């Protein structure tokens, strides 16, 4: 049996400003770096078999302290990059409402039902998430696996693993350096052990 530790990256300046980051390669803030160190301490008692990370620096640099403390090499995986929001990136929700009006408002209410710039739809994101899940499962059928990525793609991965409807995307939130733990069963009936654990902060 495998156990996956799904971890969101540390805080960035754009997080504090409420800007859409998406595929933009935004660095960790000083607070985000501190959060990554606290996360490392939290993960220190867990024997990890592997650590995967998005290739965007805010995720990779969150993963690095964990990897170093466990003497593991990070396995970068572009399939777990954040959702690409195209021309929306760099804007806050309020700015997007003013600039794009109804098209953004529809998405913000029902992101699973409306298209958006960049990646196009959550259906496309689901396809990417499934590929990432397949690769990691193929490489690691057992052991504790850390996966450091981004709020949007991690929510889609959780939804896929647990067999939830994509409409659940709006029903939960993942904080910076939060840990969500899922026990993977051979029968496919995976178990959510923890969601959005931020007790280390």
PDB file of N, CA and C in Angstrom, residues 80-125:
ATOM      1  N   UNK A  80       2.379  18.200 -12.976  1.00  0.00           N
ATOM      2  CA  UNK A  80       1.758  18.710 -11.750  1.00  0.00           C
ATOM      3  C   UNK A  80       2.016  20.210 -11.570  1.00  0.00           C
ATOM      4  N   UNK A  81       2.289  20.888 -12.676  1.00  0.00           N
ATOM      5  CA  UNK A  81       2.300  22.360 -12.647  1.00  0.00           C
ATOM      6  C   UNK A  81       0.908  22.876 -12.303  1.00  0.00           C
ATOM      7  N   UNK A  82       0.858  24.119 -11.853  1.00  0.00           N
ATOM      8  CA  UNK A  82      -0.446  24.714 -11.579  1.00  0.00           C
ATOM      9  C   UNK A  82      -1.239  24.880 -12.872  1.00  0.00           C
ATOM     10  N   UNK A  83      -2.552  25.009 -12.723  1.00  0.00           N
ATOM     11  CA  UNK A  83      -3.439  25.258 -13.853  1.00  0.00           C
ATOM     12  C   UNK A  83      -2.971  26.517 -14.585  1.00  0.00           C
ATOM     13  N   UNK A  84      -2.899  26.436 -15.903  1.00  0.00           N
ATOM     14  CA  UNK A  84      -2.490  27.576 -16.724  1.00  0.00           C
ATOM     15  C   UNK A  84      -3.712  28.461 -16.983  1.00  0.00           C
ATOM     16  N   UNK A  85      -3.682  29.669 -16.419  1.00  0.00           N
ATOM     17  CA  UNK A  85      -4.797  30.598 -16.600  1.00  0.00           C
ATOM     18  C   UNK A  85      -4.529  31.656 -17.670  1.00  0.00           C
ATOM     19  N   UNK A  86      -3.458  31.493 -18.432  1.00  0.00           N
ATOM     20  CA  UNK A  86      -3.197  32.387 -19.556  1.00  0.00           C
ATOM     21  C   UNK A  86      -3.194  33.855 -19.166  1.00  0.00           C
ATOM     22  N   UNK A  87      -3.968  34.652 -19.894  1.00  0.00           N
ATOM     23  CA  UNK A  87      -3.957  36.106 -19.712  1.00  0.00           C
ATOM     24  C   UNK A  87      -4.551  36.555 -18.379  1.00  0.00           C
ATOM     25  N   UNK A  88      -5.181  35.662 -17.628  1.00  0.00           N
ATOM     26  CA  UNK A  88      -5.703  36.031 -16.309  1.00  0.00           C
ATOM     27  C   UNK A  88      -4.600  36.127 -15.257  1.00  0.00           C
ATOM     28  N   UNK A  89      -3.465  35.529 -15.525  1.00  0.00           N
ATOM     29  CA  UNK A  89      -2.402  35.479 -14.518  1.00  0.00           C
ATOM     30  C   UNK A  89      -1.836  36.870 -14.240  1.00  0.00           C
ATOM     31  N   UNK A  90      -1.597  37.132 -12.970  1.00  0.00           N
ATOM     32  CA  UNK A  90      -1.088  38.431 -12.542  1.00  0.00           C
ATOM     33  C   UNK A  90      -2.165  39.397 -12.106  1.00  0.00           C
ATOM     34  N   UNK A  91      -3.430  38.992 -12.245  1.00  0.00           N
ATOM     35  CA  UNK A  91      -4.556  39.840 -11.841  1.00  0.00           C
ATOM     36  C   UNK A  91      -5.248  39.269 -10.601  1.00  0.00           C
ATOM     37  N   UNK A  92      -5.837  40.142  -9.801  1.00  0.00           N
ATOM     38  CA  UNK A  92      -6.672  39.711  -8.680  1.00  0.00           C
ATOM     39  C   UNK A  92      -8.080  39.409  -9.193  1.00  0.00           C
ATOM     40  N   UNK A  93      -8.883  38.785  -8.343  1.00  0.00           N
ATOM     41  CA  UNK A  93     -10.268  38.482  -8.721  1.00  0.00           C
ATOM     42  C   UNK A  93     -11.040  39.758  -9.042  1.00  0.00           C
ATOM     43  N   UNK A  94     -10.840  40.796  -8.242  1.00  0.00           N
ATOM     44  CA  UNK A  94     -11.550  42.057  -8.484  1.00  0.00           C
ATOM     45  C   UNK A  94     -11.143  42.679  -9.814  1.00  0.00           C
ATOM     46  N   UNK A  95      -9.855  42.620 -10.118  1.00  0.00           N
ATOM     47  CA  UNK A  95      -9.370  43.154 -11.399  1.00  0.00           C
ATOM     48  C   UNK A  95      -9.942  42.367 -12.578  1.00  0.00           C
ATOM     49  N   UNK A  96     -10.046  41.051 -12.411  1.00  0.00           N
ATOM     50  CA  UNK A  96     -10.587  40.214 -13.481  1.00  0.00           C
ATOM     51  C   UNK A  96     -12.077  40.474 -13.700  1.00  0.00           C
ATOM     52  N   UNK A  97     -12.798  40.744 -12.617  1.00  0.00           N
ATOM     53  CA  UNK A  97     -14.224  41.076 -12.749  1.00  0.00           C
ATOM     54  C   UNK A  97     -14.404  42.340 -13.588  1.00  0.00           C
ATOM     55  N   UNK A  98     -13.549  43.331 -13.332  1.00  0.00           N
ATOM     56  CA  UNK A  98     -13.638  44.588 -14.075  1.00  0.00           C
ATOM     57  C   UNK A  98     -13.205  44.417 -15.528  1.00  0.00           C
ATOM     58  N   UNK A  99     -12.162  43.629 -15.731  1.00  0.00           N
ATOM     59  CA  UNK A  99     -11.572  43.499 -17.069  1.00  0.00           C
ATOM     60  C   UNK A  99     -12.350  42.535 -17.971  1.00  0.00           C
ATOM     61  N   UNK A 100     -12.862  41.432 -17.375  1.00  0.00           N
ATOM     62  CA  UNK A 100     -13.484  40.386 -18.192  1.00  0.00           C
ATOM     63  C   UNK A 100     -14.965  40.177 -17.902  1.00  0.00           C
ATOM     64  N   UNK A 101     -15.474  40.843 -16.885  1.00  0.00           N
ATOM     65  CA  UNK A 101     -16.911  40.832 -16.618  1.00  0.00           C
ATOM     66  C   UNK A 101     -17.527  39.461 -16.453  1.00  0.00           C
ATOM     67  N   UNK A 102     -18.566  39.212 -17.239  1.00  0.00           N
ATOM     68  CA  UNK A 102     -19.388  38.007 -17.076  1.00  0.00           C
ATOM     69  C   UNK A 102     -18.596  36.720 -17.249  1.00  0.00           C
ATOM     70  N   UNK A 103     -17.659  36.691 -18.191  1.00  0.00           N
ATOM     71  CA  UNK A 103     -16.911  35.455 -18.453  1.00  0.00           C
ATOM     72  C   UNK A 103     -16.127  35.013 -17.219  1.00  0.00           C
ATOM     73  N   UNK A 104     -15.556  35.980 -16.492  1.00  0.00           N
ATOM     74  CA  UNK A 104     -14.838  35.616 -15.272  1.00  0.00           C
ATOM     75  C   UNK A 104     -15.806  35.279 -14.143  1.00  0.00           C
ATOM     76  N   UNK A 105     -16.873  36.039 -14.008  1.00  0.00           N
ATOM     77  CA  UNK A 105     -17.837  35.802 -12.932  1.00  0.00           C
ATOM     78  C   UNK A 105     -18.462  34.415 -13.046  1.00  0.00           C
ATOM     79  N   UNK A 106     -18.768  33.983 -14.263  1.00  0.00           N
ATOM     80  CA  UNK A 106     -19.313  32.637 -14.463  1.00  0.00           C
ATOM     81  C   UNK A 106     -18.312  31.581 -14.013  1.00  0.00           C
ATOM     82  N   UNK A 107     -17.048  31.766 -14.402  1.00  0.00           N
ATOM     83  CA  UNK A 107     -16.013  30.815 -14.008  1.00  0.00           C
ATOM     84  C   UNK A 107     -15.847  30.780 -12.494  1.00  0.00           C
ATOM     85  N   UNK A 108     -15.815  31.932 -11.852  1.00  0.00           N
ATOM     86  CA  UNK A 108     -15.570  31.979 -10.407  1.00  0.00           C
ATOM     87  C   UNK A 108     -16.678  31.284  -9.619  1.00  0.00           C
ATOM     88  N   UNK A 109     -17.896  31.289 -10.162  1.00  0.00           N
ATOM     89  CA  UNK A 109     -19.018  30.619  -9.489  1.00  0.00           C
ATOM     90  C   UNK A 109     -19.032  29.118  -9.772  1.00  0.00           C
ATOM     91  N   UNK A 110     -18.752  28.752 -11.022  1.00  0.00           N
ATOM     92  CA  UNK A 110     -18.788  27.342 -11.421  1.00  0.00           C
ATOM     93  C   UNK A 110     -17.595  27.027 -12.330  1.00  0.00           C
ATOM     94  N   UNK A 111     -16.388  26.905 -11.755  1.00  0.00           N
ATOM     95  CA  UNK A 111     -15.191  26.709 -12.578  1.00  0.00           C
ATOM     96  C   UNK A 111     -15.211  25.424 -13.396  1.00  0.00           C
ATOM     97  N   UNK A 112     -16.004  24.465 -12.962  1.00  0.00           N
ATOM     98  CA  UNK A 112     -16.087  23.186 -13.666  1.00  0.00           C
ATOM     99  C   UNK A 112     -17.004  23.256 -14.881  1.00  0.00           C
ATOM    100  N   UNK A 113     -17.764  24.340 -15.009  1.00  0.00           N
ATOM    101  CA  UNK A 113     -18.772  24.445 -16.072  1.00  0.00           C
ATOM    102  C   UNK A 113     -18.390  25.416 -17.188  1.00  0.00           C
ATOM    103  N   UNK A 114     -17.370  26.242 -16.953  1.00  0.00           N
ATOM    104  CA  UNK A 114     -17.034  27.280 -17.936  1.00  0.00           C
ATOM    105  C   UNK A 114     -15.559  27.219 -18.324  1.00  0.00           C
ATOM    106  N   UNK A 115     -15.272  27.602 -19.559  1.00  0.00           N
ATOM    107  CA  UNK A 115     -13.899  27.634 -20.043  1.00  0.00           C
ATOM    108  C   UNK A 115     -13.166  28.870 -19.532  1.00  0.00           C
ATOM    109  N   UNK A 116     -11.845  28.821 -19.591  1.00  0.00           N
ATOM    110  CA  UNK A 116     -11.008  29.941 -19.160  1.00  0.00           C
ATOM    111  C   UNK A 116      -9.767  29.994 -20.042  1.00  0.00           C
ATOM    112  N   UNK A 117      -9.032  31.128 -20.052  1.00  0.00           N
ATOM    113  CA  UNK A 117      -7.839  31.235 -20.896  1.00  0.00           C
ATOM    114  C   UNK A 117      -6.775  30.214 -20.492  1.00  0.00           C
ATOM    115  N   UNK A 118      -5.797  30.029 -21.345  1.00  0.00           N
ATOM    116  CA  UNK A 118      -4.693  29.138 -21.017  1.00  0.00           C
ATOM    117  C   UNK A 118      -5.053  27.684 -21.249  1.00  0.00           C
ATOM    118  N   UNK A 119      -5.259  26.956 -20.155  1.00  0.00           N
ATOM    119  CA  UNK A 119      -5.516  25.513 -20.255  1.00  0.00           C
ATOM    120  C   UNK A 119      -6.911  25.195 -20.784  1.00  0.00           C
ATOM    121  N   UNK A 120      -7.821  26.138 -20.663  1.00  0.00           N
ATOM    122  CA  UNK A 120      -9.112  25.990 -21.321  1.00  0.00           C
ATOM    123  C   UNK A 120     -10.257  25.509 -20.478  1.00  0.00           C
ATOM    124  N   UNK A 121     -10.043  24.426 -19.717  1.00  0.00           N
ATOM    125  CA  UNK A 121     -11.131  23.879 -18.909  1.00  0.00           C
ATOM    126  C   UNK A 121     -10.583  22.954 -17.836  1.00  0.00           C
ATOM    127  N   UNK A 122     -11.385  22.745 -16.790  1.00  0.00           N
ATOM    128  CA  UNK A 122     -10.982  21.795 -15.754  1.00  0.00           C
ATOM    129  C   UNK A 122     -10.956  20.375 -16.301  1.00  0.00           C
ATOM    130  N   UNK A 123     -11.703  20.119 -17.368  1.00  0.00           N
ATOM    131  CA  UNK A 123     -11.653  18.806 -18.006  1.00  0.00           C
ATOM    132  C   UNK A 123     -10.249  18.532 -18.549  1.00  0.00           C
ATOM    133  N   UNK A 124      -9.626  19.542 -19.131  1.00  0.00           N
ATOM    134  CA  UNK A 124      -8.247  19.387 -19.611  1.00  0.00           C
ATOM    135  C   UNK A 124      -7.283  19.169 -18.451  1.00  0.00           C
ATOM    136  N   UNK A 125      -7.529  19.867 -17.348  1.00  0.00           N
ATOM    137  CA  UNK A 125      -6.681  19.709 -16.159  1.00  0.00           C
ATOM    138  C   UNK A 125      -6.836  18.298 -15.594  1.00  0.00           C
TER     139      UNK A 125
END
